[in-house]
Amino acid sequence: MNLRGVGVSPGIGHGPAYVLTVSVPEPPEGATYTGEADEEKERAMAALTRVAGELEARGNQAGGEAEEILKAQALMAEDPGLVVKVRTLIDRGLAAPRAVFEAFIKYRDVLAGSGGYLGERAADLDDIRNRVIALLYGVAMPGLPAAAAEPYVLVARDLAPADTALLSRAQVAAFVTEEGGPTSHTAIVARAMGVPAVVACPGATGIPPGVRVMADGTSGDVRVEPAESDVAEAVGADTARQAAIASARGPGRTADGHPVPLLANVGGPSELDAAVAAEAEGIGLYRTEFLFLDRAEPPSVEDQARAYRAAVAAFPGGKVVVRTLDGGADKPLAFLPTPAEPNPALGERGLRRFRRFPAVMEEQLSALAAVGSEDLQVMAPMVATAEEAGWFARECRARGLPSVGVMIEIPSAALRARDLLVPVDFVSIGTNDLAQYAFAADRQLGVVSALQDPWQPALLDLVAMAASAASEAGKPCGICGESAADPALACVLVGLGASTLSMGAGALPAVRAGLAAHTLAQCRMAADAARARTTAAEARAAARVHLPGLGRLGL
Ligand code: PEP
Ligand code: MG
């Protein structure tokens, strides 16, 4: 049996399948209780508090990124809105397990509906709910084997932080999940652990437990009971690939020495070490909203300044591009309340929302100015017009910020990049949203994901347009969307005129190696060839003809 999903953490992992099934029963609809409402509420609250405590304790034990994720999950378990909802439902006569079940449905819908990073946290919420209900029923939560004879391929519908926090590379050969996307928890944890992972793999939980499985975290192929010779061949090729990639070191440049600084995308202080370890030359996108996702109050100026200062300190002499809050749509922030909008991605998000909350803006820009570093660059998300770019630049300059830019992630901004460039010092293209808006295809909706393919020639045209405008204006044009993490596309983006590439730290070595294997002229030919085609698949194939070094690197 062969299955196909989306590879989100590269490498070959093989071993016996451990299929994780969650079997916490759904509390019957309309289930009531016999005692006092206050006692029932007490029971529910005690279960929520205990689950929060357990998650926090696991976080302390796990440390690192898992600690932050688990602590955020612990906060979710005690979210005031959720607690009120549970109490209200119990007052209406529902038994504690059913009240918890229904309250979580509401919370989950809000989260799932918001898409993006937060939407993918919906699985975390299911996990908390299951834990609370299991506790109320007195049943055990399904767990993972503490010790196994050999590393296993962990197969699940989706994985929650509590499932994976205490796992190590020695236990898990690969992750395969039916749900999830490139920014789901499974993907984040797998990349952080360096374990191959395939997500969005239909049929995965049908794999019989214990049979041998080989998962290819690059291609997304999952083979059930592969021949031993096939496993040996795939592992051999993977080892050679890793050695070739690791041999490229130092600053990003093409084979003929054209410099392309390779930068990291980060979402908080805990990601700085990985970026430094991967030899990032700076930060191309600091997603500041991720610093504050779980806060009910705006963060203080001091808290913010501390985080920004740490980023600058991590890259002496390197640039750090901090993006102002991108609240709304896929990144709702409690302290920038969202009105109900029929289409949040088309609503008041990013800079639009930032503008409506002058106090929050004042604090963030003051915190950035307080860092007092020439290496700190500030940019705004979701800029649609030159007027918005001008307004943002004025606000930043009035506070003494030395370098101001805007993101190009709305087609109008790419089309009129020359106008947006006038008031700012640089632009950075966010290809995730640019694809979403160019193709009218929700970036988190699986059924339209083909339209989200960053190889779509129309997207490449928009990038080319913005990059040429920047080059004419003599100003830098970076790329900070996920497209920069694809080694082949990274070469094409450089060929289109990108001056820097920013990506998750894990992608840096492969992109560095791919770039170093080709000249700028090859990158330009690859870009022209891709744009001359009509489909994403043709564009990819046409570009690769001019990028022979990728094959040699196994990329
Ligand atoms: C983008 O849209 O490409 C981008 C980099 O921003 P985010 O993914 O945070 O929306
Ligand atoms: Mg964006």
Coordinates of C-alpha atoms and ligand atoms in Angstrom, one line a residue:
M1 CA 0.0 0.0 0.0
N2 CA 1.3 3.4 -0.9
L3 CA -0.1 6.7 0.5
R4 CA 0.6 10.2 -0.4
G5 CA 0.6 13.3 1.8
V6 CA 2.5 16.5 2.1
G7 CA 6.1 16.3 3.2
V8 CA 6.7 19.0 5.9
S9 CA 10.0 17.8 7.5
P10 CA 12.5 16.3 5.1
G11 CA 14.3 12.9 5.4
I12 CA 13.5 9.2 5.3
G13 CA 12.0 7.6 8.4
H14 CA 11.1 3.9 8.7
G15 CA 10.0 1.5 11.4
P16 CA 7.0 -0.3 12.7
A17 CA 3.7 1.8 12.6
Y18 CA 2.4 2.9 16.0
V19 CA -1.1 4.1 15.3
L20 CA -2.4 6.5 17.9
T21 CA -6.2 6.3 18.3
V22 CA -8.1 8.5 20.6
S23 CA -11.1 6.9 22.0
V24 CA -12.6 9.2 24.6
P25 CA -16.3 8.8 24.2
E26 CA -18.6 11.7 23.3
P27 CA -20.8 12.5 26.3
P28 CA -24.4 11.8 25.3
E29 CA -26.4 14.8 24.0
G30 CA -28.6 16.4 26.7
A31 CA -26.9 14.4 29.5
T32 CA -27.8 15.9 32.9
Y33 CA -26.6 15.5 36.5
T34 CA -28.4 14.7 39.7
G35 CA -26.6 16.7 42.4
E36 CA -26.2 20.4 42.9
A37 CA -25.2 22.8 40.1
D38 CA -22.4 24.2 42.2
E39 CA -20.9 20.7 42.8
E40 CA -21.1 19.9 39.1
K41 CA -19.4 23.2 38.3
E42 CA -16.8 22.4 40.9
R43 CA -16.1 19.0 39.3
A44 CA -15.7 20.6 35.8
M45 CA -13.4 23.4 37.1
A46 CA -11.3 20.9 39.0
A47 CA -10.8 18.8 35.9
L48 CA -9.9 21.9 33.8
T49 CA -7.4 23.1 36.4
R50 CA -5.9 19.6 36.7
V51 CA -5.4 19.2 32.9
A52 CA -3.9 22.7 32.8
G53 CA -1.5 21.8 35.6
E54 CA -0.5 18.5 33.9
L55 CA 0.1 20.3 30.6
E56 CA 2.2 22.9 32.3
A57 CA 4.2 20.2 34.1
R58 CA 4.9 18.3 30.9
G59 CA 6.0 21.6 29.4
N60 CA 8.5 22.2 32.2
Q61 CA 9.8 18.6 31.7
A62 CA 10.1 19.0 27.9
G63 CA 11.6 22.5 27.8
G64 CA 12.3 24.4 24.5
E65 CA 9.7 25.0 22.0
A66 CA 7.4 22.2 23.4
E67 CA 7.4 24.1 26.7
E68 CA 6.0 27.2 25.1
I69 CA 3.4 25.2 23.2
L70 CA 2.3 23.3 26.2
K71 CA 2.1 26.4 28.4
A72 CA -0.1 28.1 25.7
Q73 CA -2.3 24.9 25.8
A74 CA -2.5 25.1 29.5
L75 CA -3.7 28.7 29.2
M76 CA -6.3 27.6 26.7
A77 CA -7.7 25.0 29.2
E78 CA -8.3 27.8 31.6
D79 CA -9.5 30.4 29.1
P80 CA -12.0 32.7 31.0
G81 CA -14.5 32.6 28.1
L82 CA -14.4 28.8 28.1
V83 CA -14.8 28.6 31.8
V84 CA -17.9 30.9 31.7
K85 CA -19.4 28.8 28.9
V86 CA -18.9 25.6 30.8
R87 CA -20.5 27.1 33.9
T88 CA -23.5 28.5 31.9
L89 CA -24.1 25.1 30.3
I90 CA -24.1 23.4 33.7
D91 CA -26.5 26.0 35.0
R92 CA -28.8 25.1 32.1
G93 CA -28.7 21.5 33.3
L94 CA -26.0 19.8 31.3
A95 CA -23.7 17.3 33.1
A96 CA -20.1 18.5 33.4
P97 CA -18.7 16.2 30.6
R98 CA -21.3 17.3 28.1
A99 CA -20.9 21.0 29.1
V100 CA -17.2 20.7 28.5
F101 CA -17.8 19.0 25.2
E102 CA -20.2 21.7 24.0
A103 CA -18.1 24.6 25.3
F104 CA -15.1 23.3 23.4
I105 CA -17.1 22.9 20.2
K106 CA -17.8 26.7 20.3
Y107 CA -14.2 27.6 21.1
R108 CA -12.9 25.2 18.4
D109 CA -15.1 26.6 15.7
V110 CA -13.8 30.1 16.4
L111 CA -10.2 28.8 16.2
A112 CA -10.7 26.6 13.2
G113 CA -12.6 29.3 11.4
S114 CA -9.7 31.7 11.8
G115 CA -7.5 29.5 9.6
G116 CA -3.7 29.8 9.5
Y117 CA -1.5 29.2 12.5
L118 CA -4.4 29.5 14.9
G119 CA -6.7 27.3 12.9
E120 CA -4.1 24.6 13.1
R121 CA -4.2 24.9 16.9
A122 CA -7.7 23.3 16.8
A123 CA -6.2 19.9 17.2
D124 CA -4.6 21.1 20.4
L125 CA -8.0 22.1 21.7
D126 CA -9.4 18.6 20.9
D127 CA -6.6 17.2 22.9
I128 CA -7.4 19.4 26.0
R129 CA -11.1 18.5 25.7
N130 CA -10.4 14.8 25.5
R131 CA -8.2 15.0 28.5
V132 CA -10.8 16.9 30.6
I133 CA -13.6 14.5 29.6
A134 CA -11.4 11.4 30.2
L135 CA -10.7 12.8 33.7
L136 CA -14.4 13.5 34.4
Y137 CA -15.3 9.9 33.3
G138 CA -12.3 8.4 35.1
V139 CA -11.0 6.8 31.9
A140 CA -7.3 6.7 30.9
M141 CA -6.1 8.8 28.0
P142 CA -4.4 6.8 25.3
G143 CA -0.7 7.3 25.4
L144 CA 2.5 6.4 23.6
P145 CA 4.7 3.5 24.5
A146 CA 7.4 4.7 26.9
A147 CA 10.0 2.5 25.4
A148 CA 10.0 0.6 22.2
A149 CA 12.5 -1.9 20.8
E150 CA 13.2 0.4 17.8
P151 CA 12.0 3.9 16.7
Y152 CA 8.4 3.8 15.4
V153 CA 6.6 5.7 12.8
L154 CA 3.9 7.5 14.7
V155 CA 0.6 7.5 12.8
A156 CA -2.4 9.6 14.0
R157 CA -5.3 11.6 12.8
D158 CA -3.5 14.6 14.1
L159 CA -1.1 15.1 17.0
A160 CA -1.4 17.3 20.0
P161 CA 1.5 19.0 21.8
A162 CA 0.9 16.8 24.9
D163 CA 1.4 13.7 22.7
T164 CA 4.7 14.7 21.3
A165 CA 6.3 16.9 23.9
L166 CA 8.3 14.2 25.6
L167 CA 9.3 12.3 22.5
S168 CA 12.8 12.2 21.2
R169 CA 14.4 11.2 17.9
A170 CA 15.5 8.0 19.5
Q171 CA 11.8 7.0 19.9
V172 CA 10.3 8.3 16.7
A173 CA 11.5 7.5 13.2
A174 CA 8.8 9.6 11.5
F175 CA 5.4 11.3 11.9
V176 CA 2.5 10.6 9.5
T177 CA -0.9 12.3 10.1
E178 CA -4.1 12.5 8.2
E179 CA -4.8 16.1 9.1
G180 CA -2.6 19.1 9.5
G181 CA -0.7 21.4 7.2
P182 CA 2.8 22.9 6.9
T183 CA 2.2 25.0 10.0
S184 CA 0.4 22.4 12.1
H185 CA 1.8 21.4 15.4
T186 CA 3.1 18.1 14.0
A187 CA 5.0 19.9 11.4
I188 CA 6.5 22.4 13.8
V189 CA 7.5 19.8 16.3
A190 CA 8.9 17.4 13.6
R191 CA 11.1 20.1 12.1
A192 CA 12.3 21.2 15.5
M193 CA 13.2 17.5 16.4
G194 CA 14.7 16.9 12.9
V195 CA 12.3 14.0 12.4
P196 CA 10.8 13.3 8.9
A197 CA 7.1 14.1 8.7
V198 CA 4.2 13.7 6.3
V199 CA 0.9 15.5 7.0
A200 CA -2.5 15.7 5.2
C201 CA -2.1 12.0 4.3
P202 CA -5.5 10.5 3.7
G203 CA -5.9 6.9 4.9
A204 CA -2.9 7.0 7.2
T205 CA -4.9 5.7 10.3
G206 CA -5.9 2.7 8.2
I207 CA -2.3 1.5 8.3
P208 CA -2.3 -1.8 10.4
P209 CA -0.5 -1.3 13.7
G210 CA 3.0 -2.8 13.7
V211 CA 3.5 -3.2 10.0
R212 CA 6.7 -1.6 8.6
V213 CA 6.3 1.9 7.1
M214 CA 8.7 4.2 5.3
A215 CA 7.8 7.9 5.2
D216 CA 9.6 10.4 2.9
G217 CA 9.3 13.8 4.5
T218 CA 10.4 15.5 1.3
S219 CA 8.1 13.9 -1.3
G220 CA 5.3 13.1 1.0
D221 CA 5.3 9.4 0.0
V222 CA 4.4 6.9 2.6
R223 CA 5.1 3.2 1.8
V224 CA 3.6 0.4 3.8
E225 CA 5.7 -2.8 3.9
P226 CA 8.4 -1.5 1.5
A227 CA 11.0 -4.0 0.2
E228 CA 14.1 -3.9 2.4
S229 CA 16.2 -3.0 -0.7
D230 CA 14.0 0.0 -1.3
V231 CA 14.5 1.2 2.3
A232 CA 18.2 0.7 2.0
E233 CA 18.3 2.7 -1.3
A234 CA 16.2 5.5 0.1
V235 CA 18.2 5.8 3.3
G236 CA 21.5 5.8 1.4
A237 CA 20.3 8.6 -0.9
D238 CA 19.0 10.6 2.1
T239 CA 22.4 10.2 3.9
A240 CA 24.2 11.4 0.8
R241 CA 21.8 14.3 0.4
Q242 CA 22.3 15.4 4.0
A243 CA 26.1 15.3 3.7
A244 CA 26.0 17.3 0.4
I245 CA 23.7 19.9 1.9
A246 CA 25.7 20.3 5.1
S247 CA 28.9 20.9 3.1
A248 CA 27.6 24.4 2.0
R249 CA 28.5 26.9 4.7
G250 CA 28.7 30.6 5.2
P251 CA 26.8 33.5 3.8
G252 CA 24.2 32.9 1.1
R253 CA 25.5 33.4 -2.5
T254 CA 25.3 32.0 -5.9
A255 CA 28.1 29.9 -7.5
D256 CA 29.5 33.0 -9.1
G257 CA 29.5 35.0 -5.8
H258 CA 26.3 37.1 -6.1
P259 CA 25.4 37.6 -2.4
V260 CA 21.9 36.7 -1.3
P261 CA 21.6 37.1 2.5
L262 CA 19.8 34.1 3.9
L263 CA 17.6 35.1 6.8
A264 CA 15.3 33.4 9.3
N265 CA 11.6 33.8 9.9
V266 CA 11.0 33.7 13.7
G267 CA 7.9 34.0 16.0
G268 CA 9.6 34.5 19.3
P269 CA 12.8 34.4 21.4
S270 CA 12.7 30.6 21.6
E271 CA 13.4 30.4 17.9
L272 CA 16.5 32.5 17.9
D273 CA 18.9 29.7 18.8
A274 CA 17.8 27.5 15.9
A275 CA 18.2 30.5 13.5
V276 CA 21.7 31.2 14.8
A277 CA 22.6 27.5 14.7
A278 CA 21.4 27.3 11.0
E279 CA 23.8 30.2 10.3
A280 CA 21.0 32.7 9.4
E281 CA 22.5 36.1 8.6
G282 CA 19.8 37.9 10.3
I283 CA 16.0 37.9 10.7
G284 CA 13.9 38.6 7.6
L285 CA 10.5 38.3 9.3
Y286 CA 9.9 38.5 13.0
R287 CA 6.2 37.7 13.4
T288 CA 5.5 39.8 16.5
E289 CA 1.9 38.7 16.9
F290 CA 3.1 35.2 17.9
L291 CA 4.8 36.8 20.9
F292 CA 1.4 37.8 22.2
L293 CA -1.1 35.3 21.0
D294 CA -2.3 34.3 24.4
R295 CA -2.4 37.7 26.0
A296 CA -5.7 39.3 27.0
E297 CA -3.9 42.6 27.5
P298 CA -1.5 44.3 25.1
P299 CA 2.1 43.5 26.1
S300 CA 4.1 46.2 27.9
V301 CA 6.6 48.4 26.1
E302 CA 9.3 46.8 28.2
D303 CA 8.3 43.2 27.4
Q304 CA 8.3 44.0 23.8
A305 CA 11.6 45.9 23.8
R306 CA 13.3 43.0 25.6
A307 CA 12.2 40.6 22.9
Y308 CA 13.3 42.8 20.0
R309 CA 16.6 43.6 21.7
A310 CA 17.3 39.8 22.1
A311 CA 16.7 39.4 18.4
V312 CA 19.2 42.1 17.5
A313 CA 21.7 40.8 20.0
A314 CA 21.5 37.3 18.5
F315 CA 22.8 38.6 15.1
P316 CA 25.6 41.0 15.7
G317 CA 26.0 43.1 12.6
G318 CA 23.0 41.4 10.9
K319 CA 19.7 43.0 10.0
V320 CA 16.6 42.1 12.0
V321 CA 13.3 42.9 10.3
V322 CA 10.4 43.1 12.8
R323 CA 6.9 43.1 11.4
T324 CA 4.3 45.2 13.3
L325 CA 1.3 43.3 14.6
D326 CA -0.5 41.4 11.9
G327 CA -3.8 40.9 13.9
G328 CA -7.1 39.7 12.5
A329 CA -8.1 36.9 10.1
D330 CA -5.7 34.0 10.7
K331 CA -4.0 35.7 13.6
P332 CA -6.7 37.0 15.9
L333 CA -5.4 38.9 19.0
A334 CA -7.5 39.2 22.1
F335 CA -6.4 42.8 22.7
L336 CA -7.3 43.9 19.1
P337 CA -10.9 42.6 19.2
T338 CA -12.3 41.5 15.9
P339 CA -15.8 42.5 14.9
A340 CA -17.7 39.7 13.3
E341 CA -16.8 39.8 9.7
P342 CA -18.2 37.6 6.9
N343 CA -14.7 37.3 5.3
P344 CA -12.0 37.9 7.9
A345 CA -9.2 37.5 5.4
L346 CA -10.7 40.3 3.4
G347 CA -11.5 42.3 6.5
E348 CA -9.8 44.6 8.9
R349 CA -6.5 42.7 9.4
G350 CA -2.8 43.6 9.5
L351 CA -2.0 47.3 9.1
R352 CA -5.7 48.2 8.8
R353 CA -6.3 46.9 12.3
F354 CA -3.1 48.3 13.7
R355 CA -4.2 51.8 12.5
R356 CA -7.5 51.5 14.3
F357 CA -5.7 50.9 17.7
P358 CA -3.4 53.9 18.1
A359 CA -2.4 53.1 21.6
V360 CA -1.3 49.6 20.7
M361 CA 0.6 51.0 17.7
E362 CA 2.2 53.7 19.8
E363 CA 3.5 51.1 22.3
Q364 CA 4.9 48.8 19.6
L365 CA 6.6 51.5 17.7
S366 CA 8.0 53.0 20.9
A367 CA 9.3 49.6 22.0
L368 CA 11.0 49.2 18.6
A369 CA 12.5 52.7 18.9
A370 CA 13.7 52.0 22.4
V371 CA 16.0 49.3 21.0
G372 CA 17.9 52.1 19.4
S373 CA 19.7 49.9 16.9
E374 CA 20.5 50.8 13.3
D375 CA 20.2 47.1 12.5
L376 CA 16.5 47.0 13.4
Q377 CA 14.2 47.4 10.4
V378 CA 10.5 47.7 10.8
M379 CA 7.8 46.6 8.3
A380 CA 4.1 46.6 8.1
P381 CA 1.9 43.7 7.0
M382 CA -1.0 43.8 4.6
V383 CA -0.3 47.1 2.9
A384 CA -2.6 47.7 -0.1
T385 CA -1.9 51.2 -1.2
A386 CA 0.8 53.8 -1.4
E387 CA -1.1 56.0 1.0
E388 CA -0.9 53.3 3.6
A389 CA 2.8 52.8 3.0
G390 CA 3.3 56.6 3.3
W391 CA 1.3 56.8 6.6
F392 CA 3.3 53.9 8.1
A393 CA 6.6 55.4 7.0
R394 CA 5.7 58.7 8.6
E395 CA 4.7 57.1 11.9
C396 CA 7.9 55.1 12.1
R397 CA 10.2 58.0 11.1
A398 CA 8.5 60.3 13.5
R399 CA 9.7 58.0 16.3
G400 CA 13.2 57.8 14.9
L401 CA 13.1 54.3 13.5
P402 CA 16.0 54.1 11.0
S403 CA 14.7 51.8 8.4
V404 CA 11.1 51.3 7.3
G405 CA 9.6 48.8 4.9
V406 CA 6.3 47.3 3.8
M407 CA 5.2 43.8 2.9
I408 CA 3.9 43.1 -0.6
E409 CA 1.3 40.4 0.0
I410 CA -1.7 41.9 -1.7
P411 CA -1.9 42.0 -5.5
S412 CA -2.6 45.7 -5.6
A413 CA 0.7 46.3 -3.7
A414 CA 2.6 44.2 -6.3
L415 CA 1.0 45.9 -9.2
R416 CA 1.9 49.4 -7.9
A417 CA 5.0 48.5 -6.0
R418 CA 6.8 51.5 -7.6
D419 CA 4.4 53.8 -5.7
L420 CA 4.6 51.9 -2.5
L421 CA 8.4 52.0 -2.7
V422 CA 8.6 55.8 -2.7
P423 CA 8.1 56.5 1.0
V424 CA 9.9 53.3 2.3
D425 CA 13.4 51.9 2.4
F426 CA 12.7 48.3 1.4
V427 CA 9.9 45.9 0.6
S428 CA 9.4 42.2 1.5
I429 CA 7.2 39.9 -0.5
G430 CA 4.9 37.6 1.6
T431 CA 4.1 34.9 -1.0
N432 CA 1.7 33.1 1.4
D433 CA -0.8 35.8 1.4
L434 CA 0.1 37.1 -2.1
A435 CA -1.0 33.6 -3.4
Q436 CA -4.1 33.6 -1.2
Y437 CA -5.2 36.9 -2.6
A438 CA -4.1 36.5 -6.2
F439 CA -6.0 33.2 -6.6
A440 CA -8.8 34.0 -4.2
A441 CA -7.9 30.7 -2.5
D442 CA -7.9 30.4 1.3
R443 CA -4.4 29.6 2.4
Q444 CA -5.5 27.0 4.9
L445 CA -8.2 25.3 2.8
G446 CA -7.0 21.9 1.6
V447 CA -9.4 21.7 -1.4
V448 CA -8.0 24.9 -3.0
S449 CA -4.3 24.2 -2.1
A450 CA -3.4 23.6 -5.8
L451 CA -4.1 27.3 -6.3
Q452 CA -1.8 28.1 -3.4
D453 CA 1.1 26.5 -5.2
P454 CA 3.8 29.2 -5.2
W455 CA 5.0 27.9 -8.6
Q456 CA 1.9 29.3 -10.2
P457 CA 3.2 31.5 -13.1
A458 CA 0.8 34.3 -12.1
L459 CA 2.4 34.5 -8.7
L460 CA 5.8 34.5 -10.2
D461 CA 4.7 37.4 -12.4
L462 CA 3.6 39.4 -9.4
V463 CA 6.9 38.7 -7.7
A464 CA 8.8 39.8 -10.8
M465 CA 6.8 43.0 -11.0
A466 CA 7.6 44.0 -7.4
A467 CA 11.2 43.0 -7.6
S468 CA 11.8 45.0 -10.8
A469 CA 10.1 48.0 -9.2
A470 CA 12.5 47.7 -6.2
S471 CA 15.5 47.3 -8.4
E472 CA 14.5 50.4 -10.4
A473 CA 14.1 52.3 -7.2
G474 CA 17.5 51.0 -6.0
K475 CA 15.9 49.5 -2.9
P476 CA 16.0 45.9 -1.5
C477 CA 13.2 43.4 -2.1
G478 CA 13.2 40.4 0.2
I479 CA 11.0 37.3 0.1
C480 CA 9.7 36.1 3.4
G481 CA 6.9 33.7 2.4
E482 CA 7.2 29.9 2.6
S483 CA 8.2 29.9 -1.1
A484 CA 11.7 30.9 -0.2
A485 CA 12.1 27.6 1.7
D486 CA 11.9 25.6 -1.5
P487 CA 15.5 25.3 -2.8
A488 CA 14.4 25.3 -6.5
L489 CA 12.0 28.1 -6.1
A490 CA 14.6 30.1 -4.0
C491 CA 16.8 30.1 -7.1
V492 CA 13.9 31.2 -9.2
L493 CA 13.1 34.0 -6.8
V494 CA 16.7 35.2 -6.9
G495 CA 16.5 35.1 -10.7
L496 CA 13.4 37.3 -10.5
G497 CA 15.3 39.9 -8.5
A498 CA 14.9 39.0 -4.8
S499 CA 17.7 40.5 -2.8
T500 CA 17.3 38.4 0.4
L501 CA 15.4 35.2 1.2
S502 CA 13.9 34.5 4.6
M503 CA 12.5 31.2 5.8
G504 CA 12.1 28.9 8.8
A505 CA 15.6 28.0 10.1
G506 CA 15.3 24.3 9.1
A507 CA 15.1 25.2 5.4
L508 CA 18.3 27.3 5.4
P509 CA 20.9 24.6 4.8
A510 CA 19.2 23.2 1.7
V511 CA 18.5 26.6 0.2
R512 CA 22.1 27.7 0.9
A513 CA 23.4 24.6 -0.9
G514 CA 21.0 24.9 -3.8
L515 CA 21.9 28.6 -4.4
A516 CA 25.6 27.9 -4.1
A517 CA 25.3 25.3 -6.8
H518 CA 24.0 27.7 -9.5
T519 CA 25.1 31.0 -11.0
L520 CA 23.0 34.1 -11.1
A521 CA 22.6 33.6 -14.9
Q522 CA 21.2 30.1 -14.3
C523 CA 18.8 31.5 -11.7
R524 CA 17.6 34.1 -14.2
M525 CA 17.2 31.4 -16.9
A526 CA 15.2 29.3 -14.5
A527 CA 13.0 32.2 -13.7
D528 CA 12.4 33.1 -17.3
A529 CA 11.7 29.4 -18.2
A530 CA 9.2 29.1 -15.3
R531 CA 7.3 32.3 -16.3
A532 CA 7.1 31.2 -19.9
R533 CA 4.9 28.2 -18.9
T534 CA 1.2 28.1 -18.0
T535 CA 0.9 25.8 -15.1
A536 CA 2.7 25.4 -11.8
A537 CA 3.9 21.9 -12.6
E538 CA 5.2 23.0 -15.9
A539 CA 6.9 26.0 -14.4
R540 CA 8.6 23.8 -11.8
A541 CA 9.8 21.3 -14.4
A542 CA 11.0 24.1 -16.8
A543 CA 13.0 25.8 -14.0
R544 CA 14.7 22.6 -12.9
V545 CA 16.1 22.1 -16.4
H546 CA 18.3 25.2 -15.7
L547 CA 19.1 24.1 -12.1
P548 CA 21.1 20.8 -12.5
G549 CA 22.9 21.2 -9.2
L550 CA 19.6 20.4 -7.3
G551 CA 19.6 16.9 -8.6
R552 CA 23.2 16.4 -7.6
L553 CA 22.2 17.5 -4.1
G554 CA 19.2 15.2 -4.0
L555 CA 16.9 18.2 -3.7
Ligands
PEP1 C1 3.1 35.8 4.0 O1 2.0 36.1 3.9 O2 3.8 35.3 3.0 C2 3.9 36.1 5.2 C3 5.2 35.9 5.2 O3 3.2 36.4 6.3 P1 2.3 35.4 7.2 O4 2.6 34.0 6.7 O5 2.7 35.6 8.6 O6 0.9 35.9 6.9
MG2 MG 1.1 37.4 5.4

